[in-house]
């Protein structure tokens, strides 16, 4: 079909050109052109002006309700909610009837002995017992004994505090404490105390103290050579009374000690005990 169309077009073109050349007086020339392929589409033109808005149509009718769907499967358990506030305590109910006693159980294993409890209060004095058989006399063991002599191994101790004589030469009854420098009375009675102190390079102001109060004081001036300061006294002591030596002036501390031998000494001993105290004590134990 396409071939037929091409032949017809060619014949029409040739006959048309012959007639045209005949009328114009030109020589006959066979020229024939075939139509070309269609060109590409042109670019779109600009948008036209907007038309007028049309009228709003009437609202449509409501549709029918859909059918009820089938029941779905049970969902998973949700998270546990927070606990609500605690309610008020209700009124106490009536006491129920006492139940019957159950059967006695088996005896348990004996427990471990617990710790000793605190000592109880002293009881009343009991009646006097029957006289015992005569015993052997041990009168020497009933005599109270208390005596000491101590030295010091360091020079120039601290002022206004008990001087610690740490070198024990004799300590009957252990009533002198070489750690604190104090003698503590164990038996009430009359005691004798003395001291012999070597001083060098400084003056010495030293005294004997009884329960915080000076009983005697001595002051010795240094003359450039070694000197000896001494003092002694007799006094009554009650149990737990304390006695010590103390330097009572600042910078008046010439106490000297040679660590190789005892040259500064403090001594004391019991002259005789208070018999009334021991008589009353023996009655309590009778």
mmCIF file of C-alpha atoms in Angstrom:
data_model
loop_
_atom_site.group_PDB
_atom_site.id
_atom_site.type_symbol
_atom_site.label_atom_id
_atom_site.label_comp_id
_atom_site.label_asym_id
_atom_site.label_seq_id
_atom_site.Cartn_x
_atom_site.Cartn_y
_atom_site.Cartn_z
ATOM 1 C CA UNK A 1 0.000 0.000 0.000
ATOM 2 C CA UNK A 2 2.833 2.362 0.821
ATOM 3 C CA UNK A 3 4.458 1.613 -2.530
ATOM 4 C CA UNK A 4 1.250 2.496 -4.427
ATOM 5 C CA UNK A 5 0.969 5.808 -2.604
ATOM 6 C CA UNK A 6 4.563 6.671 -3.489
ATOM 7 C CA UNK A 7 4.064 5.886 -7.227
ATOM 8 C CA UNK A 8 0.879 8.023 -7.413
ATOM 9 C CA UNK A 9 2.609 10.922 -5.768
ATOM 10 C CA UNK A 10 5.540 10.717 -8.135
ATOM 11 C CA UNK A 11 3.315 10.759 -11.191
ATOM 12 C CA UNK A 12 1.358 13.722 -9.913
ATOM 13 C CA UNK A 13 4.475 15.649 -9.245
ATOM 14 C CA UNK A 14 5.904 15.044 -12.728
ATOM 15 C CA UNK A 15 2.691 16.005 -14.546
ATOM 16 C CA UNK A 16 2.308 19.150 -12.476
ATOM 17 C CA UNK A 17 5.818 20.371 -13.217
ATOM 18 C CA UNK A 18 5.404 19.739 -16.979
ATOM 19 C CA UNK A 19 2.289 21.858 -17.129
ATOM 20 C CA UNK A 20 3.872 24.599 -15.119
ATOM 21 C CA UNK A 21 6.916 24.777 -17.303
ATOM 22 C CA UNK A 22 4.785 24.771 -20.486
ATOM 23 C CA UNK A 23 2.846 27.848 -19.437
ATOM 24 C CA UNK A 24 5.976 29.698 -18.311
ATOM 25 C CA UNK A 25 7.993 28.915 -21.404
ATOM 26 C CA UNK A 26 10.755 27.020 -19.576
ATOM 27 C CA UNK A 27 12.291 23.845 -20.725
ATOM 28 C CA UNK A 28 10.837 20.808 -19.257
ATOM 29 C CA UNK A 29 12.728 19.519 -16.129
ATOM 30 C CA UNK A 30 11.704 16.633 -14.089
ATOM 31 C CA UNK A 31 11.929 17.517 -10.354
ATOM 32 C CA UNK A 32 10.122 15.574 -7.686
ATOM 33 C CA UNK A 33 10.350 15.920 -3.824
ATOM 34 C CA UNK A 34 9.241 13.391 -1.273
ATOM 35 C CA UNK A 35 7.651 14.638 2.076
ATOM 36 C CA UNK A 36 10.093 14.453 4.989
ATOM 37 C CA UNK A 37 9.592 12.747 8.291
ATOM 38 C CA UNK A 38 7.370 14.449 10.892
ATOM 39 C CA UNK A 39 9.269 16.939 13.135
ATOM 40 C CA UNK A 40 9.462 16.768 16.938
ATOM 41 C CA UNK A 41 6.546 18.162 18.958
ATOM 42 C CA UNK A 42 6.783 21.811 19.937
ATOM 43 C CA UNK A 43 7.018 23.174 23.517
ATOM 44 C CA UNK A 44 3.741 23.479 25.436
ATOM 45 C CA UNK A 45 2.109 26.833 25.278
ATOM 46 C CA UNK A 46 1.361 29.016 28.405
ATOM 47 C CA UNK A 47 -1.551 28.162 30.645
ATOM 48 C CA UNK A 48 -4.776 29.844 29.902
ATOM 49 C CA UNK A 49 -6.716 32.013 32.407
ATOM 50 C CA UNK A 50 -8.626 30.173 35.174
ATOM 51 C CA UNK A 51 -12.275 29.705 34.544
ATOM 52 C CA UNK A 52 -15.036 30.823 36.945
ATOM 53 C CA UNK A 53 -15.851 28.550 39.912
ATOM 54 C CA UNK A 54 -18.869 26.414 39.420
ATOM 55 C CA UNK A 55 -21.713 26.095 41.927
ATOM 56 C CA UNK A 56 -21.304 23.850 44.947
ATOM 57 C CA UNK A 57 -23.255 20.682 44.530
ATOM 58 C CA UNK A 58 -25.724 19.340 47.059
ATOM 59 C CA UNK A 59 -24.295 17.062 49.785
ATOM 60 C CA UNK A 60 -24.770 13.381 49.199
ATOM 61 C CA UNK A 61 -26.739 11.086 51.451
ATOM 62 C CA UNK A 62 -25.075 9.289 54.376
ATOM 63 C CA UNK A 63 -24.009 5.816 53.556
ATOM 64 C CA UNK A 64 -25.392 2.818 55.357
ATOM 65 C CA UNK A 65 -23.672 1.513 58.478
ATOM 66 C CA UNK A 66 -21.355 -1.362 57.824
ATOM 67 C CA UNK A 67 -22.001 -4.771 59.233
ATOM 68 C CA UNK A 68 -20.634 -5.600 62.711
ATOM 69 C CA UNK A 69 -17.288 -7.291 62.383
ATOM 70 C CA UNK A 70 -16.428 -10.599 63.934
ATOM 71 C CA UNK A 71 -15.025 -10.672 67.498
ATOM 72 C CA UNK A 72 -11.223 -10.532 67.514
ATOM 73 C CA UNK A 73 -8.877 -12.786 69.454
ATOM 74 C CA UNK A 74 -8.050 -12.009 73.097
ATOM 75 C CA UNK A 75 -5.093 -9.636 73.366
ATOM 76 C CA UNK A 76 -1.984 -10.088 75.531
ATOM 77 C CA UNK A 77 -2.096 -9.191 79.225
ATOM 78 C CA UNK A 78 -1.165 -5.545 79.805
ATOM 79 C CA UNK A 79 1.534 -4.270 82.211
ATOM 80 C CA UNK A 80 0.727 -4.284 85.908
ATOM 81 C CA UNK A 81 -0.456 -0.928 87.148
ATOM 82 C CA UNK A 82 0.923 0.907 90.191
ATOM 83 C CA UNK A 83 -0.320 -0.110 93.616
ATOM 84 C CA UNK A 84 -2.938 2.144 95.046
ATOM 85 C CA UNK A 85 -2.571 3.963 98.375
ATOM 86 C CA UNK A 86 -2.718 1.866 101.560
ATOM 87 C CA UNK A 87 -6.113 1.947 103.127
ATOM 88 C CA UNK A 88 -6.806 2.831 106.738
ATOM 89 C CA UNK A 89 -6.407 0.138 109.370
ATOM 90 C CA UNK A 90 -9.701 -1.360 110.223
ATOM 91 C CA UNK A 91 -11.095 -1.749 113.682
ATOM 92 C CA UNK A 92 -9.775 -4.584 115.814
ATOM 93 C CA UNK A 93 -12.047 -7.579 115.717
ATOM 94 C CA UNK A 94 -13.303 -9.566 118.644
ATOM 95 C CA UNK A 95 -10.928 -12.076 120.143
ATOM 96 C CA UNK A 96 -11.617 -15.582 119.052
ATOM 97 C CA UNK A 97 -12.112 -18.590 121.242
ATOM 98 C CA UNK A 98 -9.018 -20.158 122.778
ATOM 99 C CA UNK A 99 -8.076 -23.322 121.002
ATOM 100 C CA UNK A 100 -7.155 -26.582 122.639
ATOM 101 C CA UNK A 101 -3.598 -27.165 123.738
ATOM 102 C CA UNK A 102 -1.603 -29.160 121.250
ATOM 103 C CA UNK A 103 0.488 -32.182 122.172
ATOM 104 C CA UNK A 104 3.802 -31.532 123.930
ATOM 105 C CA UNK A 105 6.797 -31.510 121.637
ATOM 106 C CA UNK A 106 10.052 -33.359 122.109
ATOM 107 C CA UNK A 107 12.687 -31.832 124.358
ATOM 108 C CA UNK A 108 15.185 -29.739 122.383
ATOM 109 C CA UNK A 109 18.962 -30.038 122.424
ATOM 110 C CA UNK A 110 20.670 -28.213 125.282
ATOM 111 C CA UNK A 111 21.960 -24.864 124.075
ATOM 112 C CA UNK A 112 25.445 -23.403 124.482
ATOM 113 C CA UNK A 113 26.148 -21.666 127.775
ATOM 114 C CA UNK A 114 25.686 -17.936 127.328
ATOM 115 C CA UNK A 115 28.126 -15.231 128.490
ATOM 116 C CA UNK A 116 28.282 -14.253 132.140
ATOM 117 C CA UNK A 117 25.849 -11.536 133.085
ATOM 118 C CA UNK A 118 26.820 -8.358 134.940
ATOM 119 C CA UNK A 119 27.480 -8.728 138.674
ATOM 120 C CA UNK A 120 24.408 -8.262 140.819
ATOM 121 C CA UNK A 121 23.978 -5.830 143.649
ATOM 122 C CA UNK A 122 25.610 -6.605 146.954
ATOM 123 C CA UNK A 123 23.285 -8.619 149.120
ATOM 124 C CA UNK A 124 22.434 -8.103 152.762
ATOM 125 C CA UNK A 125 24.930 -9.204 155.365
ATOM 126 C CA UNK A 126 24.254 -12.765 156.398
ATOM 127 C CA UNK A 127 24.221 -14.195 159.880
ATOM 128 C CA UNK A 128 27.488 -14.911 161.527
ATOM 129 C CA UNK A 129 28.621 -18.458 160.999
ATOM 130 C CA UNK A 130 29.922 -20.947 163.527
ATOM 131 C CA UNK A 131 33.499 -20.485 164.739
ATOM 132 C CA UNK A 132 35.978 -22.320 162.588
ATOM 133 C CA UNK A 133 38.899 -24.412 163.653
ATOM 134 C CA UNK A 134 41.990 -22.539 164.802
ATOM 135 C CA UNK A 135 44.311 -21.918 161.885
ATOM 136 C CA UNK A 136 48.011 -21.379 161.555
ATOM 137 C CA UNK A 137 49.330 -17.889 162.305
ATOM 138 C CA UNK A 138 50.425 -15.967 159.218
ATOM 139 C CA UNK A 139 50.694 -12.540 160.804
ATOM 140 C CA UNK A 140 53.470 -11.432 158.461
ATOM 141 C CA UNK A 141 51.194 -11.635 155.427
ATOM 142 C CA UNK A 142 48.731 -9.204 157.042
ATOM 143 C CA UNK A 143 51.259 -6.351 157.301
ATOM 144 C CA UNK A 144 50.646 -3.738 154.525
ATOM 145 C CA UNK A 145 53.777 -2.922 152.583
ATOM 146 C CA UNK A 146 54.381 0.011 150.230
ATOM 147 C CA UNK A 147 57.746 1.552 149.270
ATOM 148 C CA UNK A 148 59.571 2.736 146.140
ATOM 149 C CA UNK A 149 62.767 4.384 144.865
ATOM 150 C CA UNK A 150 62.982 5.485 141.228
ATOM 151 C CA UNK A 151 65.424 7.381 139.040
ATOM 152 C CA UNK A 152 65.291 9.235 135.715
ATOM 153 C CA UNK A 153 67.311 8.693 132.538
ATOM 154 C CA UNK A 154 66.635 12.003 130.709
ATOM 155 C CA UNK A 155 67.595 15.578 131.606
ATOM 156 C CA UNK A 156 65.426 18.705 131.618
ATOM 157 C CA UNK A 157 61.892 17.201 131.568
ATOM 158 C CA UNK A 158 58.753 19.174 130.727
ATOM 159 C CA UNK A 159 57.676 21.824 133.235
ATOM 160 C CA UNK A 160 54.324 22.015 135.048
ATOM 161 C CA UNK A 161 53.509 18.325 134.589
ATOM 162 C CA UNK A 162 54.382 15.140 136.534
ATOM 163 C CA UNK A 163 58.060 14.212 136.120
ATOM 164 C CA UNK A 164 58.293 10.636 134.860
ATOM 165 C CA UNK A 165 60.982 8.730 136.777
ATOM 166 C CA UNK A 166 61.247 5.755 134.452
ATOM 167 C CA UNK A 167 64.148 3.872 136.066
ATOM 168 C CA UNK A 168 62.676 1.647 138.816
ATOM 169 C CA UNK A 169 65.168 0.694 141.542
ATOM 170 C CA UNK A 170 62.595 -0.639 144.025
ATOM 171 C CA UNK A 171 58.797 -0.794 143.909
ATOM 172 C CA UNK A 172 57.195 -2.800 146.744
ATOM 173 C CA UNK A 173 53.510 -3.398 145.957
ATOM 174 C CA UNK A 174 53.845 -1.806 142.462
ATOM 175 C CA UNK A 175 52.141 1.341 143.752
ATOM 176 C CA UNK A 176 54.410 3.680 141.740
ATOM 177 C CA UNK A 177 53.572 3.931 138.012
ATOM 178 C CA UNK A 178 56.751 4.473 135.895
ATOM 179 C CA UNK A 179 54.600 5.441 132.887
ATOM 180 C CA UNK A 180 52.771 8.388 134.510
ATOM 181 C CA UNK A 181 55.330 9.273 137.226
ATOM 182 C CA UNK A 182 52.669 9.095 139.963
ATOM 183 C CA UNK A 183 52.526 7.161 143.239
ATOM 184 C CA UNK A 184 48.979 5.921 143.991
ATOM 185 C CA UNK A 185 48.129 5.105 147.606
ATOM 186 C CA UNK A 186 46.759 1.612 148.261
ATOM 187 C CA UNK A 187 46.781 1.581 152.111
ATOM 188 C CA UNK A 188 45.730 4.625 154.146
ATOM 189 C CA UNK A 189 48.283 5.793 156.674
ATOM 190 C CA UNK A 190 51.369 7.941 157.264
ATOM 191 C CA UNK A 191 53.900 8.127 154.401
ATOM 192 C CA UNK A 192 57.385 9.593 154.038
ATOM 193 C CA UNK A 193 58.540 11.086 150.710
ATOM 194 C CA UNK A 194 61.921 12.517 149.667
ATOM 195 C CA UNK A 195 63.832 13.558 146.558
ATOM 196 C CA UNK A 196 67.480 14.235 145.683
ATOM 197 C CA UNK A 197 67.890 15.975 142.316
ATOM 198 C CA UNK A 198 71.150 16.864 140.546
ATOM 199 C CA UNK A 199 71.010 20.202 138.658
ATOM 200 C CA UNK A 200 73.290 21.642 135.996
ATOM 201 C CA UNK A 201 73.334 24.637 133.583
ATOM 202 C CA UNK A 202 70.007 26.044 134.892
ATOM 203 C CA UNK A 203 68.247 26.914 138.135
ATOM 204 C CA UNK A 204 65.809 24.384 139.550
ATOM 205 C CA UNK A 205 62.325 25.054 140.962
ATOM 206 C CA UNK A 206 60.828 21.710 141.999
ATOM 207 C CA UNK A 207 58.140 20.619 144.435
ATOM 208 C CA UNK A 208 56.155 17.630 145.698
ATOM 209 C CA UNK A 209 52.477 17.537 144.696
ATOM 210 C CA UNK A 210 49.639 15.782 146.541
ATOM 211 C CA UNK A 211 46.365 15.481 144.572
ATOM 212 C CA UNK A 212 47.204 18.588 142.520
ATOM 213 C CA UNK A 213 48.367 20.718 145.495
ATOM 214 C CA UNK A 214 52.021 21.494 146.259
ATOM 215 C CA UNK A 215 53.010 20.273 149.714
ATOM 216 C CA UNK A 216 56.644 21.446 149.591
ATOM 217 C CA UNK A 217 58.660 23.597 147.145
ATOM 218 C CA UNK A 218 62.413 24.070 146.818
ATOM 219 C CA UNK A 219 64.409 26.488 144.662
ATOM 220 C CA UNK A 220 68.121 26.005 143.940
ATOM 221 C CA UNK A 221 70.268 28.466 141.962
ATOM 222 C CA UNK A 222 72.896 27.120 139.605
ATOM 223 C CA UNK A 223 76.398 28.482 140.357
ATOM 224 C CA UNK A 224 78.161 27.006 137.365
ATOM 225 C CA UNK A 225 78.851 23.610 138.884
ATOM 226 C CA UNK A 226 76.728 20.560 139.523
ATOM 227 C CA UNK A 227 74.590 20.878 142.645
ATOM 228 C CA UNK A 228 72.016 18.775 144.502
ATOM 229 C CA UNK A 229 68.489 19.887 145.438
ATOM 230 C CA UNK A 230 66.665 17.840 148.071
ATOM 231 C CA UNK A 231 63.414 17.869 150.002
ATOM 232 C CA UNK A 232 61.326 15.566 152.182
ATOM 233 C CA UNK A 233 58.016 15.496 154.042
ATOM 234 C CA UNK A 234 55.605 13.277 155.974
ATOM 235 C CA UNK A 235 51.883 13.209 155.148
ATOM 236 C CA UNK A 236 48.682 11.191 155.603
ATOM 237 C CA UNK A 237 47.261 9.528 152.487
ATOM 238 C CA UNK A 238 43.854 8.027 151.797
ATOM 239 C CA UNK A 239 43.309 5.224 149.300
ATOM 240 C CA UNK A 240 43.618 6.423 145.654
ATOM 241 C CA UNK A 241 45.546 9.601 146.662
ATOM 242 C CA UNK A 242 48.259 10.575 144.163
ATOM 243 C CA UNK A 243 51.750 12.001 144.801
ATOM 244 C CA UNK A 244 54.341 13.173 142.227
ATOM 245 C CA UNK A 245 57.170 15.677 141.594
ATOM 246 C CA UNK A 246 56.752 18.706 139.322
ATOM 247 C CA UNK A 247 58.814 21.699 138.126
ATOM 248 C CA UNK A 248 56.650 24.725 138.956
ATOM 249 C CA UNK A 249 58.495 27.582 137.110
ATOM 250 C CA UNK A 250 59.143 27.845 133.364
ATOM 251 C CA UNK A 251 62.832 27.864 132.352
ATOM 252 C CA UNK A 252 63.794 26.902 135.913
ATOM 253 C CA UNK A 253 64.440 23.348 134.851
ATOM 254 C CA UNK A 254 67.997 22.362 135.662
ATOM 255 C CA UNK A 255 67.249 18.709 136.419
ATOM 256 C CA UNK A 256 70.227 16.687 135.175
ATOM 257 C CA UNK A 257 70.567 12.954 134.753
ATOM 258 C CA UNK A 258 73.444 10.748 133.735
ATOM 259 C CA UNK A 259 72.021 7.665 131.963
ATOM 260 C CA UNK A 260 74.921 5.537 133.213
ATOM 261 C CA UNK A 261 74.099 5.933 136.910
ATOM 262 C CA UNK A 262 71.192 7.109 139.087
ATOM 263 C CA UNK A 263 71.857 10.633 140.370
ATOM 264 C CA UNK A 264 68.312 12.124 140.473
ATOM 265 C CA UNK A 265 66.033 10.046 142.738
ATOM 266 C CA UNK A 266 62.461 10.093 144.064
ATOM 267 C CA UNK A 267 61.518 7.852 147.034
ATOM 268 C CA UNK A 268 58.599 7.127 149.342
ATOM 269 C CA UNK A 269 57.368 4.496 151.775
ATOM 270 C CA UNK A 270 54.610 3.718 154.289
ATOM 271 C CA UNK A 271 55.600 4.472 157.897
ATOM 272 C CA UNK A 272 52.537 2.822 159.434
ATOM 273 C CA UNK A 273 49.012 2.048 158.262
ATOM 274 C CA UNK A 274 45.737 3.441 159.622
ATOM 275 C CA UNK A 275 44.676 0.718 162.100
ATOM 276 C CA UNK A 276 41.103 2.012 162.331
ATOM 277 C CA UNK A 277 40.679 1.464 158.579
ATOM 278 C CA UNK A 278 41.918 -2.125 158.758
ATOM 279 C CA UNK A 279 39.811 -2.860 161.868
ATOM 280 C CA UNK A 280 36.655 -1.731 160.067
ATOM 281 C CA UNK A 281 37.720 -3.714 156.981
ATOM 282 C CA UNK A 282 38.221 -6.889 159.052
ATOM 283 C CA UNK A 283 34.737 -6.520 160.595
ATOM 284 C CA UNK A 284 33.186 -6.402 157.116
ATOM 285 C CA UNK A 285 34.856 -9.700 156.235
ATOM 286 C CA UNK A 286 34.195 -11.320 159.640
#
